[in-house]
Amino acid sequence: MSVLVYVENADGRFKKSIFEVVSYAKSVADKLNTNLTAISVGDVSNDELSNLGKYGAAKVLKVSNERLKTFVNQAYASIIADAAKRENATVVVLANSFTGKGLAPRIAVKLQSGLADSAVELPEIDNGKFIVKKTAFSGKAFAHIELTSEIKIIALNPNSYQINEVGGEADVEDFQPQANESDFKTMVKEIVRAADKVSLPEAELVVSAGRGMKGPENWGMIEELANVLGAATACSKPVSDAGWRPHEEHVGQTGIAVSPNLYIAIGISGAIQHLAGVSSSKTIVVINKDPEAPFFKVADYGIVGDAFEIVPKLTEAIKAYKAHA
Amino acid sequence: MKVLVCVSNVPDTTTKITFTDQNTQFNTAGVQFILNPYDEIALARAIELCEGGNGSVTVINVGEASSEPTIRKALAIGADDAVRVNSAPRDAYFVSYQIAQYAKENNFDLILTGRESIDYNGSQVAAMIGEFLDIPSVSIIKKLDVSDNNATIHREIEGGKEMLSVPLPLVVSCAEGVAEPKIPNMRGIMSARTKPLQVVEPKEIEKISEFKSFETPAPRGTVTMIDAGDTEKLVSLLHSEAKVI
Ligand SMILES: Cc1cc2nc3c(=O)[nH]c(=O)nc-3n(C[C@H](O)[C@H](O)[C@H](O)COP(=O)(O)OP(=O)(O)OC[C@H]3O[C@@H](n4cnc5c(N)ncnc54)[C@H](O)[C@@H]3O)c2cc1C
Ligand SMILES: Nc1ncnc2c1ncn2[C@@H]1O[C@H](COP(=O)(O)O)[C@@H](O)[C@H]1O
């Protein structure tokens, strides 16, 4: 028996969300009195891999192969399922990232295993029952899903589990996967990453703005506030529909669901569809000129006033705070 | 080109979500059901790709008779025909299996789903269908073009995007950017009534998961209002009280 965690890399490095996933998987392994094995596919240095020991991985299986450098979801799914079998894994954990969402369902079918996507807490393991809490109804609710298959798969939401430093170095072992030729039909032509941007789904701090900003030309102050905070930027749906901001910034029920430590909503009314995607934020700040805006009902801190005056002032106040901190 | 679009019947986005039977059942009382917003995007792109006699669009739903208005809406928007697999959608594994079985018998070049259903939203169905059929799948795509039996795709990744080239047959799950949803016109609505809607019975598959109960998020405490002139106070509370900066 063991727990297997898939550690997805971005250009050879692991992001914070992966340390969360490893810490989570380690806690699952502890609950089951077993060891944690990680599997990495692609071009990652041995130092980076053995460092996963810090978060609880006893061993890391390393798959490095020219053809597997970039993510090919069919091939990766075959490899992870193969490793789960060879390691006798009863639980497979991965990140509920864009990549994880393409991968986990394929692994679930290969292993005929129940999949809890968007998990937000450790599983309840009790009397042979295995129940996972996950978000449902686009953030408007949580569901407790029981996985009854022999092998269970959990895809963990970002910002849902504390990183724990528990150990030292992990052993790195080469792993020779069995890959099928038919797994390589998908060709990655190009990857574009905006190096200086904080990725929204994983961001700890988010500055979000709505139609109250009047037009795209006024986003400079939003970006500046995000910059001084080191936050990601987001927006309401009408803003991306109007083309003021790109689609990938749209949060809400029909956009991205976020759960940062801090969500600052500027000139957003707080419609139910918007709140669905942001309600699991730990702290919410609302800036709106209308004291009756529904967003204030779910806010922790609120300022009634004109965003065009308040936002630059807030940016200055944060700069001053950072200069002293 | 034969295109299959998977459509789900979900609670309207304005629905306040509540549960009954000791929080084990979603309370459907008074709830309006709609075509899943992402599926509208998938359907719109399917119709565009088949325009001008370039192919046909079939929609499929795994659901009970109560989802027929949503299926008719998809026909009104422009799908050519529809299939309903007559069963409550147990979970993504069950739904994907049913769709894969139908697709196996009917050889589609392209299968489109929405990025996620806005109720149980697992973002699972597309990739599961791909695996059941042993064909490529790409989840959460933002752009889709097809020529010469090959698809060119943009997929979202954290902090960027990936450009892919994949041969058909293929399954993709569509997010915003793939197409603008289409609004049915009068002719569409009239013809939807007479377009074929076939009902097929589900196939058995083992059960591997089950929703046991639900809960709604705990209400937040009361809001602390801060004077518009006092942004320093907000910063200090974010630091000392909320501990987020
Ligand atoms: C099917 C469907 C799905 C949807 N999904 C989503 C979704 O996922 N995400 C989403 O966000 N929306 C979604 N919506 C839209 C949602 O219902 C609202 O229309 C939308 O969230 C409103 O955006 P907004 O708050 O930016 O704009 P508005 O509602 O126009 O609000 C603007 C706010 O700015 C304030 N304001 C104006 N000027 C200033 C100023 N100078 N300073 C400070 N404040 C100012 C106003 O008081 C107002 O509260 C969906 C709608 C439908 C029908
Ligand atoms: N019951 C269903 N019948 C047909 N298609 C479905 C059903 N449920 C989900 N889908 C499709 O799968 C997509 C993703 O759903 P999900 O995996 O549940 O988030 C949806 O956008 C639909 O296209």
XYZ file of C-alpha atoms and ligand atoms in Angstrom:
646
model
C 0.000 0.000 0.000
C 1.106 3.591 -0.621
C -0.076 7.045 -1.602
C 1.094 8.408 -4.944
C 1.239 12.117 -5.693
C 1.754 13.528 -9.174
C 3.956 16.621 -9.072
C 3.392 18.796 -12.083
C 6.216 21.129 -13.018
C 6.193 24.457 -14.801
C 9.394 24.844 -16.838
C 11.261 22.454 -14.564
C 10.205 24.083 -11.296
C 7.543 23.279 -8.750
C 5.116 25.961 -7.734
C 3.651 26.590 -4.325
C 0.463 24.713 -5.236
C 2.546 21.553 -5.722
C 3.995 21.838 -2.220
C 0.411 22.114 -0.996
C -0.468 18.959 -2.908
C 2.528 17.060 -1.521
C 1.767 18.221 2.040
C -1.837 17.113 1.591
C -0.836 13.737 0.168
C 1.579 13.273 3.078
C -1.274 13.844 5.541
C -3.398 11.294 3.654
C -0.517 8.813 3.805
C -0.156 9.428 7.552
C -3.867 8.753 8.041
C -3.412 5.458 6.208
C -0.140 4.625 7.981
C 1.732 4.386 4.757
C 4.420 6.109 2.735
C 4.208 8.847 0.173
C 5.727 8.418 -3.272
C 5.829 11.267 -5.775
C 5.990 10.924 -9.537
C 7.418 13.606 -11.789
C 7.356 13.569 -15.570
C 9.495 15.899 -17.662
C 12.673 17.823 -17.270
C 13.252 18.521 -13.552
C 16.603 18.548 -11.739
C 17.376 15.953 -9.060
C 17.828 18.745 -6.507
C 14.354 20.038 -7.171
C 12.997 16.482 -6.886
C 14.770 15.457 -3.700
C 13.613 18.718 -2.124
C 10.075 17.250 -2.161
C 11.223 15.216 0.847
C 10.834 18.391 2.841
C 7.073 18.157 2.376
C 6.900 14.463 3.113
C 7.689 12.472 -0.038
C 9.846 9.468 0.878
C 10.653 8.655 -2.718
C 10.329 10.391 -6.064
C 9.894 8.474 -9.307
C 11.532 10.395 -12.088
C 10.462 10.004 -15.687
C 12.656 11.918 -18.061
C 12.413 11.286 -21.715
C 12.702 13.635 -24.665
C 9.165 12.935 -25.885
C 7.685 13.523 -22.455
C 9.240 16.919 -21.883
C 6.016 18.723 -22.619
C 2.679 17.619 -21.254
C 0.858 15.064 -23.406
C -2.144 14.201 -21.361
C -2.735 10.682 -22.703
C 0.859 9.608 -22.196
C 1.086 11.220 -18.765
C -2.147 9.504 -17.716
C -0.759 6.123 -18.815
C 2.449 6.698 -16.870
C 0.744 7.809 -13.669
C -1.735 4.912 -13.814
C 1.154 2.525 -14.423
C 3.073 3.940 -11.447
C -0.026 3.693 -9.241
C -0.273 -0.005 -10.061
C 3.409 -0.743 -9.627
C 3.549 1.164 -6.331
C 0.363 -0.477 -5.085
C -1.129 2.937 -4.497
C -4.561 3.103 -2.906
C -4.800 6.871 -3.233
C -3.526 9.085 -6.063
C -3.351 12.831 -5.403
C -2.797 15.624 -7.897
C -3.422 19.346 -8.306
C -6.783 20.496 -9.578
C -4.952 22.723 -12.067
C -5.747 23.168 -15.748
C -3.423 20.275 -16.440
C -4.754 18.179 -13.573
C -8.278 18.601 -14.907
C -7.273 17.066 -18.208
C -5.343 14.282 -16.563
C -7.239 13.064 -13.490
C -10.381 11.893 -15.336
C -8.295 9.798 -17.747
C -6.426 8.181 -14.859
C -9.757 7.547 -13.127
C -11.064 5.624 -16.141
C -7.819 3.670 -16.551
C -7.869 2.591 -12.911
C -11.661 2.429 -12.626
C -11.340 4.656 -9.622
C -13.605 7.252 -8.114
C -12.399 10.817 -8.539
C -12.960 13.681 -6.119
C -12.109 16.824 -8.068
C -11.867 20.282 -6.441
C -11.130 18.808 -3.008
C -10.804 21.343 -0.203
C -10.100 19.204 2.864
C -8.440 15.966 3.924
C -10.598 12.887 3.327
C -12.586 11.453 6.182
C -11.439 7.877 6.469
C -13.620 5.886 8.787
C -14.798 2.273 8.966
C -13.731 1.560 5.451
C -15.465 4.706 4.196
C -13.554 7.325 2.283
C -15.329 10.667 1.950
C -13.920 13.852 0.407
C -15.244 17.388 0.699
C -15.221 19.278 -2.597
C -16.702 22.469 -3.972
C -19.944 22.145 -5.935
C -22.453 24.444 -7.593
C -19.584 26.694 -8.673
C -18.629 27.710 -5.174
C -22.179 28.100 -3.898
C -21.940 24.846 -1.912
C -19.758 21.929 -0.859
C -20.420 18.248 -1.514
C -19.187 15.236 0.428
C -18.439 12.530 -2.072
C -17.748 8.953 -1.100
C -15.241 7.078 -3.221
C -16.046 3.375 -3.163
C -13.513 2.035 -5.661
C -10.348 0.254 -4.596
C -8.110 3.098 -5.752
C -9.188 6.676 -5.011
C -8.146 9.815 -6.838
C -8.182 13.295 -5.326
C -7.555 16.546 -7.194
C -6.812 19.278 -4.645
C -7.873 22.884 -5.174
C -5.151 25.521 -4.907
C -4.964 27.517 -1.644
C -6.909 24.832 0.225
C -4.217 23.113 2.245
C -1.394 24.385 4.402
C 2.163 23.618 3.323
C 3.917 21.557 6.027
C 7.656 21.094 6.183
C 8.155 17.710 7.813
C 11.174 15.939 6.442
C 14.502 15.978 4.703
C 15.429 14.710 1.289
C 13.553 12.262 -0.875
C 15.234 9.411 -2.752
C 15.066 9.966 -6.477
C 14.598 6.841 -8.609
C 14.426 6.566 -12.369
C 11.130 5.205 -13.549
C 10.802 3.569 -16.951
C 7.233 3.952 -18.051
C 5.371 1.821 -20.496
C 4.042 4.223 -23.057
C 1.836 3.381 -26.003
C 2.492 4.837 -29.390
C -1.169 5.865 -29.590
C -0.623 8.091 -26.557
C 1.414 10.546 -28.583
C -1.074 11.973 -31.066
C -1.264 15.366 -29.391
C 1.535 17.727 -30.426
C 2.381 20.764 -28.340
C 3.421 23.468 -30.781
C 4.127 26.325 -28.455
C 3.804 27.385 -24.841
C 3.444 31.039 -23.919
C 3.781 32.050 -20.300
C 3.588 35.644 -19.187
C 6.589 35.557 -16.870
C 5.738 38.592 -14.793
C 2.092 37.760 -14.120
C 0.728 36.035 -11.026
C -1.505 33.166 -12.132
C -5.074 33.827 -11.048
C -6.298 30.363 -9.939
C -3.334 29.953 -7.585
C -2.966 33.563 -6.443
C -2.947 34.343 -2.734
C -3.912 37.946 -3.326
C -6.343 39.110 -5.997
C -7.312 42.625 -7.079
C -10.522 42.480 -9.065
C -12.515 45.214 -10.756
C -15.883 45.565 -12.443
C -17.963 47.809 -14.588
C -17.564 50.572 -12.041
C -14.164 51.261 -13.615
C -15.993 52.686 -16.644
C -13.529 51.537 -19.322
C -10.326 49.631 -20.069
C -8.296 52.847 -20.051
C -8.781 53.027 -16.283
C -7.167 49.683 -15.464
C -3.754 51.246 -14.907
C -4.605 51.967 -11.266
C -5.922 48.418 -10.790
C -2.713 46.958 -12.173
C -0.637 49.257 -10.057
C -2.438 48.222 -6.885
C -1.984 44.563 -7.878
C 1.688 45.217 -8.550
C 2.500 46.745 -5.200
C 0.677 43.879 -3.488
C 2.130 41.156 -5.721
C -1.468 40.195 -6.540
C -3.133 38.737 -9.619
C -5.740 40.820 -11.438
C -9.290 39.648 -12.088
C -12.581 41.101 -13.310
C -16.335 40.609 -13.479
C -17.995 38.962 -16.472
C -19.348 42.073 -18.233
C -15.815 43.487 -18.184
C -14.357 40.536 -20.093
C -17.450 40.277 -22.312
C -16.875 43.890 -23.347
C -13.263 43.048 -24.137
C -11.883 45.439 -21.494
C -9.941 42.528 -20.025
C -9.032 39.022 -21.262
C -11.431 36.121 -20.638
C -9.033 34.301 -18.365
C -9.472 37.061 -15.757
C -13.223 36.572 -15.463
C -14.155 35.143 -12.073
C -17.495 33.831 -10.938
C -19.907 31.028 -11.534
C -19.210 30.927 -15.248
C -15.591 31.971 -14.895
C -12.737 30.990 -12.651
C -13.418 30.165 -9.007
C -10.735 31.599 -6.755
C -9.982 31.167 -3.062
C -7.205 33.623 -2.265
C -6.319 34.924 1.191
C -7.374 38.387 0.065
C -9.869 39.398 -2.616
C -10.275 43.126 -3.241
C -13.409 43.911 -5.268
C -13.481 47.356 -6.839
C -16.585 48.691 -8.584
C -18.231 45.261 -8.633
C -21.856 45.088 -7.514
C -21.731 41.543 -6.081
C -24.239 39.649 -8.237
C -24.913 36.076 -7.117
C -23.021 34.703 -10.133
C -19.961 36.747 -9.245
C -20.069 35.849 -5.537
C -20.229 32.140 -6.365
C -16.676 32.232 -7.661
C -15.144 34.279 -4.867
C -17.011 33.345 -1.702
C -14.336 30.986 -0.466
C -11.793 33.815 -0.327
C -10.495 34.137 3.207
C -10.770 37.918 3.415
C -12.882 40.111 1.146
C -12.489 43.873 0.775
C -15.146 45.780 -1.143
C -14.761 49.267 -2.574
C -17.971 50.599 -4.078
C -19.610 54.011 -4.304
C -23.043 52.544 -3.611
C -23.533 51.739 0.095
C -26.372 49.379 -0.912
C -24.179 47.253 -3.204
C -24.885 43.577 -2.365
C -21.154 42.827 -2.212
C -20.917 44.567 1.195
C -23.073 41.796 2.694
C -20.328 39.242 2.157
C -17.367 41.554 2.758
C -15.031 41.585 5.728
C -13.945 45.180 5.130
C -15.782 47.787 3.121
C -15.155 51.298 1.890
C -17.972 53.353 0.402
C -16.613 55.851 -2.080
C -15.312 56.581 -5.541
C -12.810 53.989 -6.724
C -10.981 56.616 -8.762
C -10.027 58.369 -5.545
C -9.686 55.411 -3.203
C -7.609 53.027 -5.300
C -4.611 55.360 -5.809
C -4.740 56.239 -2.106
C -4.814 52.572 -1.136
C -1.855 51.913 -3.411
C 0.078 54.686 -1.687
C -0.875 53.340 1.747
C 0.368 49.875 0.821
C 3.593 51.295 -0.579
C 4.136 53.136 2.697
C 3.381 49.994 4.689
C 5.780 47.939 2.549
C 8.509 50.533 2.958
C 8.308 50.119 6.735
C 7.703 46.363 6.909
C -17.733 16.181 -40.402
C -19.881 14.606 -37.694
C -19.862 16.528 -34.436
C -21.347 15.469 -31.109
C -22.037 18.115 -28.458
C -22.677 17.022 -24.869
C -25.215 19.186 -23.099
C -26.184 19.256 -19.453
C -29.293 20.613 -17.828
C -28.310 22.752 -14.834
C -29.912 25.161 -12.334
C -30.139 28.725 -13.587
C -27.173 30.825 -12.462
C -29.352 33.013 -10.214
C -30.481 29.987 -8.185
C -29.920 30.164 -4.468
C -28.612 26.690 -3.698
C -30.343 24.815 -0.865
C -30.709 21.159 0.095
C -33.407 18.898 1.507
C -33.625 15.486 3.210
C -30.984 16.278 5.819
C -28.768 17.952 3.226
C -28.585 14.899 1.003
C -30.628 16.182 -1.954
C -30.398 19.352 -3.997
C -33.649 21.257 -3.529
C -35.115 21.664 -7.009
C -38.311 23.364 -5.783
C -38.852 26.518 -7.796
C -35.558 26.099 -9.622
C -35.415 26.989 -13.284
C -33.154 24.704 -15.319
C -31.091 25.931 -18.239
C -28.625 24.732 -20.851
C -25.217 24.811 -19.152
C -23.595 28.148 -20.207
C -20.345 26.491 -21.337
C -22.261 23.994 -23.438
C -23.781 26.938 -25.299
C -20.257 27.915 -26.277
C -19.439 24.359 -27.406
C -22.670 24.152 -29.383
C -22.085 27.511 -31.062
C -18.633 26.416 -32.233
C -19.963 23.077 -33.488
C -22.585 24.895 -35.557
C -19.983 27.282 -36.966
C -17.689 24.408 -37.931
C -20.532 22.640 -39.762
C -21.913 25.717 -41.517
C -22.610 25.547 -45.228
C -23.338 21.835 -45.364
C -19.921 21.057 -43.974
C -21.249 18.522 -41.483
C -23.906 17.757 -38.900
C -24.310 18.476 -35.203
C -25.882 15.997 -32.813
C -26.491 16.905 -29.175
C -26.531 14.310 -26.441
C -27.772 14.543 -22.880
C -27.763 11.985 -20.123
C -30.869 12.854 -18.184
C -34.476 12.231 -17.429
C -37.410 13.474 -19.498
C -37.293 16.716 -17.497
C -34.192 17.764 -19.455
C -36.041 17.779 -22.788
C -36.745 21.540 -22.800
C -32.984 22.088 -22.584
C -32.392 19.615 -25.412
C -35.041 21.402 -27.515
C -33.264 24.671 -26.809
C -30.075 23.188 -28.238
C -32.031 22.106 -31.319
C -33.518 25.600 -31.601
C -30.034 27.102 -31.497
C -29.128 24.966 -34.493
C -28.239 21.342 -33.702
C -29.567 18.907 -36.324
C -30.723 16.105 -34.072
C -30.571 14.965 -30.459
C -30.182 11.919 -28.266
C -31.208 11.538 -24.658
C -29.832 8.689 -22.596
C -32.723 7.997 -20.302
C -31.223 8.103 -16.819
C -30.494 10.562 -14.046
C -26.819 11.565 -14.414
C -25.275 9.608 -11.535
C -21.771 11.043 -11.802
C -19.259 12.043 -14.469
C -18.004 8.462 -14.836
C -21.497 7.176 -15.566
C -22.346 10.082 -17.903
C -19.082 9.777 -19.846
C -19.514 6.047 -20.234
C -23.011 6.464 -21.694
C -21.818 9.131 -24.127
C -18.792 7.044 -25.117
C -21.032 4.036 -25.835
C -23.245 6.099 -28.098
C -20.243 7.684 -29.807
C -18.660 4.287 -30.454
C -21.658 3.184 -32.451
C -21.923 6.417 -34.399
C -18.364 7.454 -35.284
C -18.044 11.153 -34.593
C -15.045 13.151 -35.798
C -15.280 15.633 -32.994
C -16.926 15.580 -29.561
C -17.388 18.862 -27.713
C -18.334 19.465 -24.091
C -18.429 22.540 -21.910
C -15.487 23.264 -19.637
C -17.571 22.252 -16.642
C -21.162 21.852 -15.633
C -22.122 24.634 -13.238
C -23.790 22.236 -10.780
C -21.499 19.352 -9.904
C -18.747 20.940 -11.979
C -16.065 18.355 -12.091
C -14.530 19.228 -15.474
C -14.342 15.485 -15.947
C -16.633 14.413 -18.736
C -14.510 15.317 -21.780
C -11.331 13.597 -20.621
C -13.273 10.553 -19.434
C -14.968 10.170 -22.824
C -11.530 10.451 -24.431
C -10.220 7.654 -22.262
C -13.242 5.402 -22.780
C -12.813 5.823 -26.541
C -9.009 5.790 -26.380
C -8.755 9.003 -28.392
C -7.043 12.313 -27.506
C -8.792 14.838 -25.292
C -7.936 18.427 -24.513
C -9.601 20.094 -21.548
C -10.450 23.773 -21.090
C -9.705 25.102 -24.538
C -10.006 28.710 -25.660
C -9.763 28.336 -29.416
C -10.588 25.560 -31.859
C -10.022 25.356 -35.604
C -10.316 22.281 -37.768
C -8.910 21.575 -41.197
C -7.875 18.396 -43.004
C -8.819 16.121 -40.142
C -6.642 18.034 -37.760
C -7.510 20.429 -34.958
C -5.524 23.471 -33.896
C -6.226 24.321 -30.283
C -5.316 26.878 -27.642
C -5.509 25.543 -24.132
C -5.345 27.571 -20.945
C -2.509 26.848 -18.519
C -1.582 28.632 -15.290
C -0.265 32.040 -16.283
C -0.328 31.427 -20.010
C -1.500 29.277 -22.857
C -0.448 26.284 -24.899
C -0.913 25.813 -28.651
C -1.635 22.249 -29.758
C -2.179 20.300 -32.922
C -4.247 17.118 -32.621
C -5.608 14.718 -35.248
C -9.318 13.831 -35.249
C -11.186 12.044 -33.750
C -10.891 14.168 -30.675
C -12.772 15.317 -27.558
C -12.431 18.854 -26.220
C -14.012 20.818 -23.386
C -14.768 24.412 -24.326
C -14.313 27.583 -22.290
C -14.939 31.219 -23.173
C -13.187 32.365 -26.308
C -14.071 29.300 -28.395
C -17.258 30.965 -29.697
C -19.981 33.420 -28.787
C -23.191 31.710 -27.651
C -25.971 31.839 -30.256
C -29.496 32.986 -29.528
C -32.208 30.879 -31.184
C -34.271 32.697 -33.806
C -37.954 32.161 -34.566
C -37.266 29.686 -37.344
C -34.984 27.711 -35.077
C -37.577 27.575 -32.332
C -40.274 26.402 -34.788
C -38.104 23.738 -36.377
C -36.799 22.464 -33.027
C -40.173 20.892 -32.341
C -39.905 18.588 -35.301
C -36.196 17.759 -35.247
C -35.467 14.153 -34.244
C -34.920 13.474 -30.542
C -34.047 9.863 -29.964
C -34.264 8.295 -26.492
C -31.909 5.425 -25.685
C -31.604 3.364 -22.519
C -28.411 3.531 -20.408
C -25.857 0.745 -20.216
C -24.785 -0.708 -16.897
C -21.477 0.290 -15.362
C -20.122 -0.233 -11.854
C -20.594 2.529 -9.322
C -17.381 4.052 -7.971
C -18.537 7.174 -6.184
C -21.578 8.633 -4.545
C -22.611 12.080 -3.304
C -23.437 11.598 0.376
C -24.320 15.088 1.571
C -24.009 18.784 0.878
C -23.471 21.979 2.807
C -23.510 25.670 2.054
C -20.586 27.892 3.076
C -20.720 29.360 6.571
C -22.011 32.928 6.538
C -19.376 35.586 7.021
C -19.148 37.796 10.076
C -20.289 41.380 9.851
C -18.459 43.811 7.656
C -16.149 46.414 9.144
C -16.716 49.690 7.330
C -13.769 52.003 6.898
C -13.855 55.689 6.147
C -13.072 56.527 2.525
C -10.235 58.806 3.596
C -8.624 56.213 5.819
C -6.949 53.685 3.546
C -4.092 53.455 6.088
C -6.530 51.929 8.529
C -7.544 49.291 5.984
C -3.912 48.416 5.372
C -3.242 48.142 9.077
C -6.301 45.897 9.628
C -5.292 43.686 6.695
C -1.948 43.281 8.366
C -2.778 42.976 12.060
C -6.336 41.574 12.082
C -6.839 39.643 8.844
C -3.117 38.787 8.599
C -3.216 38.618 4.829
C -0.448 41.094 4.033
C -25.787 33.095 -17.066
C -25.035 34.183 -16.359
C -23.791 33.897 -15.829
C -23.058 34.911 -15.201
N -21.822 34.602 -14.691
C -21.094 35.591 -14.112
C -19.792 35.323 -13.583
O -19.297 34.192 -13.628
N -19.098 36.346 -13.044
C -19.593 37.622 -12.971
O -18.897 38.522 -12.467
N -20.811 37.893 -13.435
C -21.565 36.916 -14.021
N -22.804 37.224 -14.518
C -23.224 38.640 -14.545
C -23.762 39.114 -13.221
O -25.135 38.795 -13.129
C -23.603 40.640 -13.112
O -24.260 41.230 -14.201
C -22.163 41.089 -13.106
O -21.415 40.371 -12.133
C -22.084 42.549 -12.828
O -20.777 43.016 -13.040
P -20.269 44.330 -12.306
O -20.500 44.182 -10.868
O -18.896 44.592 -12.783
O -21.190 45.467 -12.955
P -22.431 46.241 -12.361
O -23.473 45.349 -11.840
O -22.793 47.223 -13.392
O -21.856 46.966 -11.100
C -20.949 48.010 -11.128
C -20.728 48.457 -9.696
O -19.750 49.478 -9.679
C -20.141 50.471 -8.759
N -19.494 51.714 -9.205
C -19.782 52.479 -10.282
N -18.951 53.516 -10.367
C -18.104 53.421 -9.317
C -17.036 54.204 -8.859
N -16.626 55.319 -9.508
N -16.397 53.820 -7.739
C -16.788 52.708 -7.063
N -17.788 51.932 -7.459
C -18.442 52.277 -8.576
C -21.627 50.504 -8.802
O -22.158 50.995 -7.594
C -21.969 49.031 -9.025
O -22.156 48.358 -7.788
C -23.569 36.223 -15.106
C -24.848 36.485 -15.614
C -25.584 35.480 -16.222
C -26.963 35.810 -16.730
N -25.750 14.703 -17.945
C -24.989 15.109 -18.961
N -25.342 14.820 -20.231
C -24.580 15.227 -21.265
N -23.455 15.929 -21.126
C -23.053 16.246 -19.889
C -23.790 15.851 -18.743
N -23.133 16.302 -17.651
C -22.045 16.960 -18.102
N -21.987 16.921 -19.458
C -20.986 17.562 -20.335
O -19.736 17.573 -19.696
C -19.277 18.900 -19.482
C -18.465 18.961 -18.233
O -19.237 18.536 -17.144
P -18.589 18.131 -15.750
O -17.535 17.157 -16.016
O -19.753 17.593 -14.988
O -18.092 19.424 -15.168
C -20.531 19.750 -19.527
O -20.220 21.077 -19.888
C -21.339 19.015 -20.593
O -20.878 19.354 -21.883
